[in-house]
Amino acid sequence: MPRLFALAVIFASLALSSARSDDGYRLWLRYDRIENETYRTQAAPALGRIVLATPSGAESPTVAAARDELTTALGNLLGATPVITLEKLPAASSAVARSSDAFSVSSPSSFTPHSSPLTISASSDLGILYGTFALLRHLQTGQPLENLSLTSYPKIQHRLLNHWDDLNGHVERGYAGSSLWEWFYLPEIRNPRYHDYARACASLGLNGTVLTNVNANAQILTAPYLAKVAALAGEFRPYGIRVYLTARFSAPIEIGGLKTADPLDPAVAAWWKTKVAEIYRAIPDFGGFLVKANSEGQPGPQDYKRTHADGANLLADAVAPHGGIIMWRAFVYSPDNNDDRVKQAVTEFAPLDGKFRDNVIVQIKNGPLDFMPREPFSPLFGAMPKTRLAAELQITQEYLGQSTQLAFLAPMWREFLDADTFANGPGTTIASLIDGSTKRQQPSVIAGVANTGTDRNWTGHLLAQANWYAFGRLTWDHSLTSEQIADEWTKMTFGHDASVVSTITKLLLGSRETVVNYSMPLGLTHIMAEGHHYGPGPWVDKLGRADWTSVYYHRAAATGLGFNRTATGSNALAQYSPAIAQRYGSLTDCPENLLLWFHHVAWDHRLRSGRTLWDELCLRYQQGVDEVRAMRRDWDSLKGRIDDERFTHIQQRLTRQELDAIEWRDACLLYFQTFSKRPFPAGIEPPAHPLSHYISQKRRHMPGDPSGK
Ligand code: GCV
């Protein structure tokens, strides 16, 4: 081969491979040039002149952030350089008056040099930033730019990520590398990633971040760490992301030199007031504290025979003069209570209704147990009418395949947000309880346990970025459908090729139900391996507490399978409104996807399909495996249509997901067969190994495992 030609081939292939590689770092804010030339040429003049209208009409770091985002994005997407000007918003502009975060984007019906410019108006600088990201999303998803009238405001006031990050960099239940927060290097050395984190969060409308693990370390409240927190707060401030910390209840003893942390002790109250004042001197817009107390070994007010309300109010009084809030978690189950674990939060918290200060929000996990692939909503949402309640969702996939498996969680969150509690009559959805509209109570809060880490693509599994995206979008607008969110995210992340968009959205939308099918179908729950929680472990029967085992939850026996939570069992159903208790308490009316959550069902009981429970269970597990195989085939059809790096990254994970799904199916069916004593129905692939093989599998050094084993 002539030398010049050979060089040309090498350069050409280098160019091709770099054009076809993408590590996912840019998330949904990629801003690659829009491929549709017609759209691009129409969009460029529409976005040639942009007016940012705010009450002051003055420049600020937040307005500068909006301007920078527009300049970079439009330069890359369109090859355009917009002229961006700042104006004073005319007084009483009602479109943006609903919330200080509201914005309005308007444009004329056609774009000529004489038509009025596209305008982003807001009653705060932050609203301008949110409007900017909304406009860019509009463009990235290929929508028309004429006659725009996008007005939006968030339904929930505080939209937070909760990071379960330890100060040593380990992330509890984190599957994407280490913590983003480099405590040793702060405050002097600030990773540029902090800025990108804030941009990504703000692009979704998130406005707060709890930096530290709920299994808290009091060191974060010491002066050297507060200086580091202040540095992070400074990085995030232009993007409207306020910082919050977890408060270890015993901090007055551990770092304050007191002998007690009793919430009713005046010295303890004085210590917290002084500490909080110190925090606000360093971080004037500090958001407040998130607290896990008297739960899983964390200290709390009950150590002093005080109540959760006493503990929460102590901290609430300390932050109130500064405008702070306390998010007090209701994830509790007492070592002294042998009642059904899923009842315990209501038992402990409902009697405290009305006893919390106005700046306390009781933060409740979506389900009464613990972020399982499917749970009913927690009855606590309907049991505290006089208390502000927040929802805590888990974005990190502790129980849904972590960062190895695909599980798009928007459908799960929709199911939860749309659930009717009947608390205030029919139509009292969870969404209406947490956004404050039912009770007319503010502040309103929603929190998601983050799935971010130092992996280059932020979330370990590239498609898990969609869960960060979905959570953020739902915090702003909890009426968005899963389909809308999946469509937006896919277009912004993978472009507009119709087969790419339809294949990826289909994969995303079916994936959570697929994970349910091959791991915990028909309302089965908490049958995963112990400790790291990855893979099957229905045989787990001996741990520190009965309600940490699997056998506690599935109750497999010769008589059947499932936990009887009706009046003849634990009667957990009595914690729901009568309408729900009645429906779910009936073996025939209970939704089948929660059947074994609420009922102990005979193996030969016939389900709606006409099949027995045993046969249906087997077929659901098989269906889960078949669905993963279909996902793999669908993904493989995209070869050459997206860059090789992302294609291979996802292909490898789907390959692994099939193996994991097979393991779940075989392990669970062989195990449950020891009770059902029935053969597998036709269509079930025979397991490759005996049950003993699956039981002997021990995974070690798993990411995110707090035990570190
Ligand atoms: C942060 C589950 C998790 C724990 C987590 C706990 C919680 O039990 O496995 O890692 O601790 O929930 O939400 O507090």
XYZ file of C-alpha atoms and ligand atoms in Angstrom:
723
model
C 0.000 0.000 0.000
C 1.486 3.418 -0.886
C 2.583 5.200 2.311
C 0.384 8.270 1.889
C -2.690 6.172 1.284
C -1.936 4.022 4.309
C -1.654 7.153 6.457
C -4.907 8.457 5.059
C -6.604 5.181 5.944
C -5.218 5.351 9.484
C -6.380 8.955 9.960
C -9.761 8.231 8.448
C -10.320 5.272 10.737
C -9.131 7.261 13.754
C -11.601 10.016 12.889
C -14.353 7.472 12.403
C -13.735 5.698 15.687
C -13.639 8.929 17.655
C -16.822 10.127 15.940
C -18.331 6.823 16.918
C -17.310 6.798 20.530
C -19.043 8.437 23.416
C -18.424 7.804 27.093
C -21.776 9.234 28.202
C -20.261 11.977 30.363
C -22.422 14.687 28.813
C -25.649 13.005 29.939
C -28.709 14.480 28.194
C -26.940 17.823 27.722
C -24.945 16.578 24.739
C -25.680 19.378 22.292
C -24.377 17.516 19.253
C -25.216 19.281 16.015
C -28.846 18.699 15.028
C -28.793 16.361 12.041
C -32.108 17.404 10.496
C -30.931 20.203 8.243
C -34.382 21.647 7.568
C -35.101 21.958 11.258
C -31.652 23.374 11.907
C -31.946 26.060 9.288
C -35.367 27.086 10.590
C -34.232 27.065 14.191
C -31.162 29.246 13.708
C -33.023 32.517 12.950
C -35.643 31.750 15.610
C -32.909 31.654 18.190
C -30.775 34.442 16.747
C -32.062 36.971 19.271
C -33.051 35.961 22.779
C -34.324 38.257 25.506
C -34.018 37.273 29.147
C -36.576 39.242 31.165
C -36.232 39.338 34.950
C -37.654 41.667 37.603
C -34.316 43.409 38.076
C -33.070 43.143 34.525
C -29.597 42.825 36.031
C -26.785 40.341 35.464
C -26.093 37.689 38.125
C -24.168 34.411 38.344
C -27.402 32.532 37.598
C -28.223 34.679 34.582
C -24.624 34.227 33.434
C -25.057 30.463 33.761
C -28.186 30.643 31.582
C -26.381 32.790 29.029
C -23.397 30.400 28.938
C -25.661 27.411 28.514
C -27.514 29.063 25.632
C -24.325 30.163 23.929
C -22.652 26.760 24.155
C -25.766 24.778 23.329
C -26.892 26.864 20.364
C -23.358 27.075 19.037
C -23.092 23.288 19.069
C -26.653 22.337 18.141
C -27.144 24.890 15.389
C -23.781 26.466 14.687
C -25.443 29.743 15.702
C -24.275 32.612 17.871
C -27.331 34.127 19.505
C -27.515 37.736 20.618
C -28.723 37.493 24.189
C -29.988 40.601 25.942
C -31.269 41.213 29.406
C -34.439 43.211 30.065
C -36.540 44.274 32.992
C -39.720 42.229 33.246
C -42.828 44.426 32.938
C -44.513 44.681 36.369
C -47.260 42.150 37.205
C -46.392 39.675 34.512
C -48.901 37.096 35.696
C -47.666 34.191 33.603
C -44.680 33.747 35.873
C -46.216 34.712 39.177
C -47.151 31.210 40.405
C -43.790 30.348 41.939
C -40.414 32.007 42.155
C -39.108 29.152 39.993
C -41.696 29.693 37.255
C -40.781 30.722 33.737
C -42.392 31.525 30.466
C -40.848 31.116 27.008
C -42.607 32.930 24.192
C -41.874 33.426 20.534
C -43.567 35.065 17.531
C -45.451 33.182 14.825
C -42.691 33.755 12.297
C -39.133 34.897 12.467
C -38.125 37.905 10.411
C -35.572 40.585 11.249
C -38.540 42.750 12.381
C -40.458 40.219 14.457
C -40.154 40.273 18.214
C -37.432 38.089 19.657
C -37.856 34.854 21.557
C -38.206 35.791 25.218
C -37.606 33.878 28.414
C -39.359 35.624 31.306
C -39.225 34.717 34.962
C -39.849 36.214 38.333
C -36.389 35.129 39.465
C -33.003 34.549 37.898
C -33.390 30.876 38.626
C -36.599 30.849 36.613
C -34.553 32.147 33.671
C -32.197 29.191 34.049
C -35.108 26.740 34.194
C -36.651 28.414 31.144
C -33.332 28.132 29.340
C -33.148 24.405 29.941
C -36.792 24.001 28.909
C -36.108 25.834 25.660
C -33.050 23.700 24.973
C -35.023 20.535 25.692
C -37.652 21.755 23.248
C -34.970 22.186 20.624
C -33.174 18.930 21.411
C -36.435 17.034 21.053
C -37.088 18.663 17.684
C -40.238 20.633 18.428
C -41.443 23.717 16.523
C -40.133 27.069 17.696
C -42.855 29.353 16.315
C -45.658 30.617 18.542
C -44.091 29.260 21.667
C -45.911 29.780 24.888
C -44.267 27.483 27.396
C -45.204 28.430 30.910
C -44.248 26.185 33.735
C -43.731 26.125 37.447
C -42.783 23.283 39.752
C -45.537 21.506 41.618
C -43.229 20.643 44.523
C -41.128 23.227 46.306
C -38.045 21.259 47.427
C -36.792 18.781 44.841
C -33.843 16.960 46.279
C -31.293 14.301 45.636
C -30.241 12.345 48.715
C -26.688 11.052 48.491
C -25.883 8.119 50.721
C -22.223 9.111 50.503
C -19.805 8.416 53.327
C -16.984 10.802 54.123
C -14.416 8.165 53.058
C -15.790 8.203 49.514
C -17.835 4.992 49.744
C -21.388 5.298 48.527
C -23.853 3.125 50.405
C -25.914 1.348 47.759
C -23.909 3.218 45.137
C -23.062 1.335 41.954
C -21.309 3.979 39.889
C -17.916 4.356 41.508
C -17.064 6.503 44.495
C -18.623 9.600 45.931
C -18.489 12.705 43.770
C -17.477 14.761 46.800
C -13.705 14.842 47.248
C -13.609 15.778 50.913
C -9.840 15.540 51.265
C -9.195 17.996 48.415
C -11.901 20.466 49.332
C -12.214 23.367 49.851
C -9.187 24.527 47.838
C -9.393 21.981 45.035
C -12.744 21.831 43.324
C -13.346 19.158 40.730
C -14.881 20.643 37.554
C -17.422 17.860 37.840
C -19.195 19.762 40.614
C -20.197 22.327 38.055
C -21.490 19.687 35.639
C -23.402 17.981 38.444
C -25.142 21.248 39.253
C -25.936 21.900 35.583
C -27.401 18.441 35.167
C -29.547 18.797 38.280
C -30.742 22.285 37.365
C -31.584 21.161 33.836
C -34.231 18.923 35.424
C -35.432 21.447 37.957
C -33.814 19.801 40.989
C -32.970 22.435 43.576
C -31.289 20.716 46.487
C -28.861 18.028 47.439
C -28.275 16.225 50.703
C -24.561 15.573 50.472
C -24.127 12.913 53.130
C -25.370 9.468 54.069
C -28.399 9.126 56.330
C -26.253 6.665 58.258
C -24.560 9.823 59.399
C -21.129 10.858 60.535
C -21.052 13.822 62.942
C -17.681 14.952 61.532
C -19.486 16.682 58.683
C -20.702 19.241 61.221
C -17.199 20.210 62.360
C -15.614 23.474 61.208
C -13.121 21.969 58.718
C -15.857 19.999 56.986
C -18.247 22.926 56.982
C -15.631 24.902 55.044
C -15.633 22.106 52.484
C -19.432 22.041 52.364
C -19.375 25.811 51.851
C -17.083 25.353 48.853
C -19.510 22.880 47.297
C -22.426 25.180 48.073
C -20.563 27.953 46.249
C -20.130 25.754 43.179
C -23.812 24.832 43.137
C -25.316 28.217 44.031
C -25.539 29.727 40.531
C -27.556 26.654 39.534
C -30.004 26.978 42.389
C -28.875 23.796 44.116
C -28.970 24.319 47.880
C -26.995 22.005 50.096
C -28.417 20.028 53.008
C -26.657 17.692 55.414
C -27.591 14.666 57.447
C -27.539 15.340 61.185
C -26.327 12.579 63.460
C -28.535 12.814 66.474
C -25.697 12.083 68.880
C -23.487 14.859 67.431
C -23.703 16.949 70.633
C -21.892 14.115 72.389
C -19.549 13.067 69.593
C -18.293 16.462 68.519
C -19.830 18.784 71.116
C -18.423 17.352 74.307
C -21.864 17.042 75.945
C -22.832 14.025 77.987
C -26.248 13.678 76.405
C -28.147 14.308 73.198
C -31.525 14.327 74.977
C -33.739 16.588 72.862
C -35.402 18.090 75.924
C -32.120 19.033 77.590
C -31.594 22.828 77.310
C -27.841 22.396 76.824
C -28.496 20.129 73.843
C -30.932 22.630 72.319
C -28.376 25.414 72.853
C -25.648 23.320 71.220
C -27.733 22.737 68.100
C -28.680 26.430 67.905
C -25.035 27.463 68.069
C -24.001 24.804 65.554
C -26.743 25.796 63.152
C -25.783 29.471 63.428
C -22.202 28.475 62.556
C -23.461 26.544 59.527
C -25.501 29.507 58.288
C -22.523 31.835 58.700
C -20.594 29.575 56.337
C -23.516 28.748 54.044
C -26.210 31.450 54.189
C -28.607 29.481 51.975
C -28.116 26.153 53.753
C -31.290 24.100 53.278
C -31.522 22.121 56.503
C -31.087 18.590 57.816
C -32.184 15.109 56.837
C -32.314 12.730 59.791
C -32.440 8.972 60.187
C -33.071 8.391 63.870
C -33.702 5.248 65.883
C -33.527 3.177 62.755
C -31.031 0.441 61.927
C -28.725 1.396 64.786
C -28.770 5.162 64.283
C -29.087 7.188 67.503
C -32.252 9.156 68.133
C -34.624 10.667 70.641
C -35.959 7.287 71.742
C -32.559 6.636 73.335
C -33.817 9.173 75.913
C -37.416 7.919 75.947
C -38.460 10.896 73.829
C -40.487 10.766 70.629
C -39.598 11.348 67.014
C -41.514 14.626 67.292
C -39.322 15.743 70.217
C -36.220 14.971 68.170
C -37.427 16.614 64.986
C -38.701 19.717 66.775
C -35.361 20.212 68.506
C -33.634 20.556 65.154
C -36.572 22.401 63.605
C -36.323 25.120 66.244
C -32.619 25.473 65.582
C -32.993 25.970 61.820
C -36.292 27.891 61.813
C -34.805 31.377 62.394
C -32.664 30.802 59.289
C -35.471 29.478 57.101
C -34.243 25.872 57.198
C -36.272 22.678 57.105
C -35.969 19.260 58.753
C -36.685 16.114 56.819
C -37.279 13.449 59.439
C -37.323 9.912 58.017
C -40.094 7.493 58.844
C -38.040 4.460 57.804
C -38.199 2.855 61.228
C -38.689 -0.630 62.557
C -37.979 -1.173 66.171
C -35.913 -3.985 67.675
C -38.596 -4.314 70.362
C -41.539 -4.634 68.009
C -42.316 -8.092 66.696
C -45.300 -6.980 64.675
C -45.262 -7.223 60.874
C -42.437 -4.944 59.833
C -44.463 -3.174 57.166
C -46.834 -1.912 59.875
C -44.243 -0.346 62.113
C -43.861 3.110 60.576
C -47.582 3.781 60.995
C -47.534 2.377 64.515
C -44.738 4.731 65.515
C -45.580 7.844 63.535
C -49.374 8.087 63.242
C -49.813 8.865 66.975
C -47.460 11.825 66.494
C -49.651 13.448 63.827
C -49.988 17.170 64.490
C -47.058 17.241 66.901
C -44.362 18.307 64.453
C -43.294 21.905 63.849
C -44.331 23.523 60.587
C -40.803 23.261 59.156
C -40.631 19.499 59.736
C -41.477 17.193 56.871
C -41.787 13.504 57.616
C -40.007 11.721 54.771
C -41.560 8.384 53.831
C -40.270 5.745 51.432
C -42.735 5.015 48.643
C -43.574 1.592 50.041
C -43.935 0.398 53.616
C -40.945 -1.940 53.357
C -37.849 -0.828 51.488
C -37.708 0.161 47.821
C -38.655 -3.291 46.554
C -39.261 -3.839 42.812
C -42.968 -3.571 43.608
C -44.661 -2.514 46.809
C -48.033 -1.002 47.569
C -47.773 2.642 48.648
C -46.953 3.219 52.288
C -50.147 3.612 54.337
C -48.402 6.332 56.338
C -49.183 8.746 53.482
C -52.831 8.493 54.424
C -52.363 8.333 58.178
C -50.987 11.762 59.124
C -53.453 14.410 57.947
C -51.931 17.172 60.077
C -48.315 16.560 59.130
C -46.274 17.609 56.123
C -45.184 14.481 54.286
C -42.436 13.957 51.736
C -41.889 11.022 49.410
C -38.514 9.316 49.286
C -37.814 7.343 46.105
C -34.726 5.318 45.342
C -33.051 6.151 42.059
C -30.096 3.895 42.761
C -31.277 0.363 41.970
C -30.478 -1.419 45.226
C -33.115 -4.082 44.658
C -33.546 -3.817 40.878
C -30.277 -5.117 39.524
C -28.059 -2.219 40.669
C -26.003 -0.799 37.803
C -25.763 -4.101 35.977
C -29.377 -4.442 34.932
C -31.727 -2.167 33.062
C -34.764 -1.057 35.050
C -36.311 2.250 34.022
C -38.112 3.425 37.113
C -40.507 6.077 35.793
C -43.375 3.536 35.483
C -42.806 2.456 39.088
C -42.864 6.050 40.312
C -45.966 6.801 38.239
C -47.716 3.838 39.815
C -46.862 5.314 43.217
C -47.691 8.952 42.466
C -51.028 7.987 40.915
C -52.017 5.633 43.747
C -55.282 6.707 45.330
C -54.996 6.721 49.115
C -58.681 7.669 49.563
C -57.335 9.626 52.546
C -59.549 12.605 51.758
C -62.089 10.717 49.719
C -61.544 9.189 46.259
C -58.895 10.908 44.165
C -56.525 11.695 47.029
C -53.483 10.560 45.145
C -50.031 10.353 46.646
C -48.985 13.157 44.279
C -51.676 15.445 45.700
C -50.582 14.660 49.240
C -46.910 15.392 48.725
C -47.262 18.472 46.556
C -49.314 20.066 49.305
C -52.428 20.553 47.190
C -54.691 18.280 49.271
C -53.690 19.657 52.628
C -52.778 23.141 51.418
C -49.533 22.776 53.324
C -46.076 23.950 52.438
C -43.189 23.302 52.364
C -43.499 20.347 50.021
C -40.573 18.008 49.447
C -39.683 15.072 47.232
C -36.392 13.211 47.534
C -34.586 10.593 45.473
C -31.652 8.503 46.638
C -29.086 9.337 43.969
C -27.511 6.854 41.565
C -24.511 9.029 40.753
C -20.826 8.387 41.300
C -17.390 8.933 39.807
C -17.927 6.575 36.879
C -17.281 8.527 33.727
C -20.918 8.108 32.696
C -22.112 9.119 36.205
C -24.526 6.231 36.798
C -22.638 2.995 36.063
C -25.187 1.652 33.568
C -25.561 4.241 30.882
C -29.296 3.674 30.631
C -29.567 4.362 34.378
C -28.994 8.012 33.490
C -32.631 7.868 32.417
C -33.613 7.267 36.046
C -31.835 10.396 37.269
C -33.528 12.239 34.421
C -36.963 10.756 35.126
C -36.797 11.502 38.822
C -35.819 15.107 38.197
C -38.511 15.680 35.592
C -41.188 14.155 37.846
C -40.167 16.352 40.764
C -40.913 19.370 38.618
C -44.038 17.992 36.984
C -45.462 14.844 38.493
C -48.088 14.628 35.769
C -45.571 13.693 33.050
C -46.103 10.225 31.626
C -43.379 7.610 31.537
C -43.679 7.614 27.750
C -43.057 11.368 27.530
C -40.040 11.121 29.791
C -38.569 8.136 27.964
C -39.079 9.852 24.606
C -37.432 13.096 25.743
C -34.504 11.385 27.372
C -33.853 9.094 24.431
C -33.931 11.892 21.876
C -31.653 14.078 23.969
C -29.247 11.237 24.695
C -29.258 9.186 21.489
C -30.629 11.497 18.774
C -33.679 11.253 16.558
C -33.155 8.178 14.372
C -36.699 6.752 14.468
C -35.653 3.146 14.978
C -33.212 4.129 17.744
C -35.890 6.142 19.514
C -38.586 3.487 19.228
C -36.263 0.651 20.250
C -34.783 2.417 23.261
C -38.086 3.775 24.542
C -39.604 0.306 24.241
C -36.672 -1.176 26.162
C -36.931 1.433 28.873
C -40.677 1.262 29.314
C -40.885 -2.501 29.697
C -37.765 -2.976 31.766
C -39.044 -2.522 35.320
C -41.842 -5.048 34.817
C -39.308 -7.445 33.334
C -37.147 -7.183 36.458
C -40.244 -7.787 38.586
C -41.093 -10.867 36.502
C -37.731 -12.586 36.853
C -37.081 -11.561 40.476
C -40.208 -10.973 42.576
C -43.428 -11.514 40.574
C -47.022 -11.585 41.842
C -46.251 -9.464 44.923
C -43.325 -11.505 46.225
C -40.894 -9.291 48.068
C -37.533 -9.131 49.837
C -36.209 -12.474 48.596
C -32.822 -11.180 47.501
C -29.376 -12.234 48.679
C -28.369 -10.839 52.027
C -26.062 -7.861 52.605
C -25.302 -6.653 49.090
C -28.868 -7.433 47.942
C -27.818 -8.554 44.453
C -29.390 -11.705 43.019
C -31.710 -14.286 44.532
C -31.747 -15.502 48.142
C -35.214 -16.848 48.962
C -33.572 -19.355 51.315
C -32.059 -16.640 53.583
C -33.409 -17.554 57.002
C -30.898 -16.688 59.691
C -29.872 -13.089 60.188
C -29.679 -10.641 63.095
C -33.429 -10.097 62.946
C -36.251 -12.197 61.539
C -37.462 -9.313 59.372
C -34.125 -9.148 57.564
C -34.601 -12.680 56.231
C -36.407 -13.757 53.084
C -38.460 -16.510 54.684
C -40.115 -13.878 56.886
C -41.581 -12.274 53.767
C -42.466 -15.102 51.390
C -43.827 -17.576 53.996
C -43.492 -20.494 51.582
C -45.013 -23.655 53.021
C -46.844 -26.770 51.940
C -50.029 -24.706 52.230
C -48.941 -22.090 49.709
C -46.982 -18.880 49.323
C -47.235 -15.262 50.500
C -47.734 -13.147 53.617
C -51.259 -12.969 54.982
C -51.790 -9.299 55.778
C -55.582 -9.531 55.916
C -57.634 -9.546 59.126
C -56.828 -13.235 59.575
C -53.120 -12.452 59.388
C -51.047 -9.426 60.406
C -53.921 -7.133 59.391
C -51.545 -4.587 57.872
C -54.440 -3.856 55.527
C -56.262 -2.133 58.368
C -53.737 0.695 58.062
C -55.202 1.626 54.663
C -58.495 3.358 54.011
C -61.515 0.994 54.083
C -61.908 1.178 50.297
C -58.403 -0.141 49.768
C -58.501 -2.595 52.650
C -61.654 -4.110 51.232
C -60.378 -4.458 47.682
C -56.887 -5.679 48.539
C -58.240 -7.907 51.298
C -60.276 -9.936 48.846
C -58.384 -12.791 47.241
C -60.310 -12.306 44.040
C -60.217 -8.487 43.847
C -56.636 -7.912 45.006
C -54.462 -6.757 42.091
C -52.487 -9.845 41.112
C -49.252 -7.929 41.017
C -49.592 -7.526 44.814
C -51.282 -10.838 45.566
C -48.516 -12.471 47.601
C -47.820 -9.217 49.443
C -51.268 -9.334 50.996
C -52.269 -12.989 50.896
C -50.991 -16.441 51.651
C -52.247 -18.265 48.577
C -52.668 -22.010 48.077
C -50.467 -23.495 45.353
C -53.529 -24.721 43.472
C -55.503 -21.508 43.782
C -56.596 -20.431 40.294
C -55.570 -16.959 39.143
C -57.323 -14.817 36.546
C -55.426 -16.588 33.771
C -57.103 -19.844 34.834
C -53.710 -21.218 35.863
C -52.801 -22.331 39.365
C -50.584 -20.105 41.481
C -47.681 -22.514 41.036
C -47.952 -22.627 37.261
C -48.435 -18.864 37.023
C -45.425 -18.229 39.226
C -43.247 -20.468 37.086
C -44.438 -18.822 33.889
C -43.842 -15.317 35.231
C -40.223 -16.186 36.014
C -39.840 -17.664 32.540
C -41.497 -14.619 31.003
C -38.937 -12.395 32.730
C -36.092 -14.349 31.143
C -37.784 -14.316 27.732
C -38.254 -10.574 27.980
C -34.561 -9.999 28.680
C -33.750 -12.086 25.615
C -36.080 -9.907 23.571
C -34.378 -6.824 25.013
C -31.023 -8.174 23.864
C -32.322 -8.831 20.364
C -33.807 -5.355 20.168
C -30.596 -3.798 21.346
C -28.511 -5.780 18.861
C -30.657 -4.393 16.058
C -29.165 -0.973 16.819
C -25.613 -1.937 15.894
C -24.178 0.737 13.641
C -26.996 3.150 14.429
C -25.376 4.534 17.564
C -21.740 4.971 18.515
C -19.851 1.768 19.236
C -18.817 2.731 22.744
C -22.316 3.144 24.082
C -23.608 0.265 21.974
C -21.073 -2.152 23.459
C -21.455 -0.824 27.001
C -25.172 -1.587 26.962
C -24.849 -4.798 24.979
C -22.500 -6.227 27.611
C -24.834 -5.319 30.434
C -27.849 -6.851 28.724
C -25.852 -10.047 28.174
C -25.152 -10.127 31.896
C -28.775 -9.321 32.667
C -29.903 -12.452 30.834
C -27.572 -14.615 32.931
C -28.804 -12.911 36.094
C -32.432 -13.375 35.098
C -31.828 -17.087 34.463
C -30.207 -17.383 37.881
C -33.174 -15.676 39.551
C -35.641 -17.959 37.752
C -33.809 -21.206 38.422
C -32.910 -20.445 42.024
C -36.372 -19.271 43.012
C -38.304 -21.973 41.204
C -36.136 -24.787 42.549
C -36.424 -23.338 46.034
C -40.198 -22.806 45.960
C -40.627 -26.250 44.396
C -39.364 -27.771 47.657
C -42.632 -26.460 49.160
C -45.050 -26.736 46.246
C -43.894 -30.272 45.347
C -45.304 -29.731 41.903
C -43.614 -30.178 38.511
C -42.729 -27.221 36.308
C -45.436 -26.573 33.718
C -44.715 -26.806 29.997
C -42.597 -23.932 28.722
C -40.208 -23.703 31.677
C -36.603 -24.328 30.766
C -35.023 -26.869 33.095
C -32.496 -25.325 35.518
C -28.869 -26.035 34.704
C -27.927 -26.866 38.304
C -29.461 -28.270 41.477
C -30.707 -25.868 44.158
C -27.564 -26.429 46.261
C -25.502 -24.795 43.531
C -27.489 -21.557 43.696
C -27.453 -21.509 47.478
C -23.681 -21.930 47.506
C -23.068 -18.891 45.261
C -21.390 -16.208 47.361
C -20.701 -12.833 45.860
C -17.961 -10.859 47.531
C -16.702 -7.291 47.455
C -19.863 -6.012 45.941
C -20.176 -2.321 45.157
C -22.311 -0.320 47.525
C -22.384 -3.019 50.231
C -22.092 -1.257 53.578
C -20.730 -4.407 55.235
C -17.697 -4.289 52.930
C -17.635 -8.127 52.879
C -28.831 4.005 54.204
C -32.021 -0.097 53.445
C -30.647 -0.119 52.836
C -29.652 0.603 53.717
C -30.173 2.040 53.931
C -31.549 1.958 54.586
C -32.155 3.345 54.774
O -32.056 -0.871 54.607
O -30.252 -1.439 52.607
O -28.405 0.599 53.083
O -29.286 2.776 54.731
O -32.397 1.222 53.750
O -32.930 3.730 53.923
O -31.857 3.995 55.752
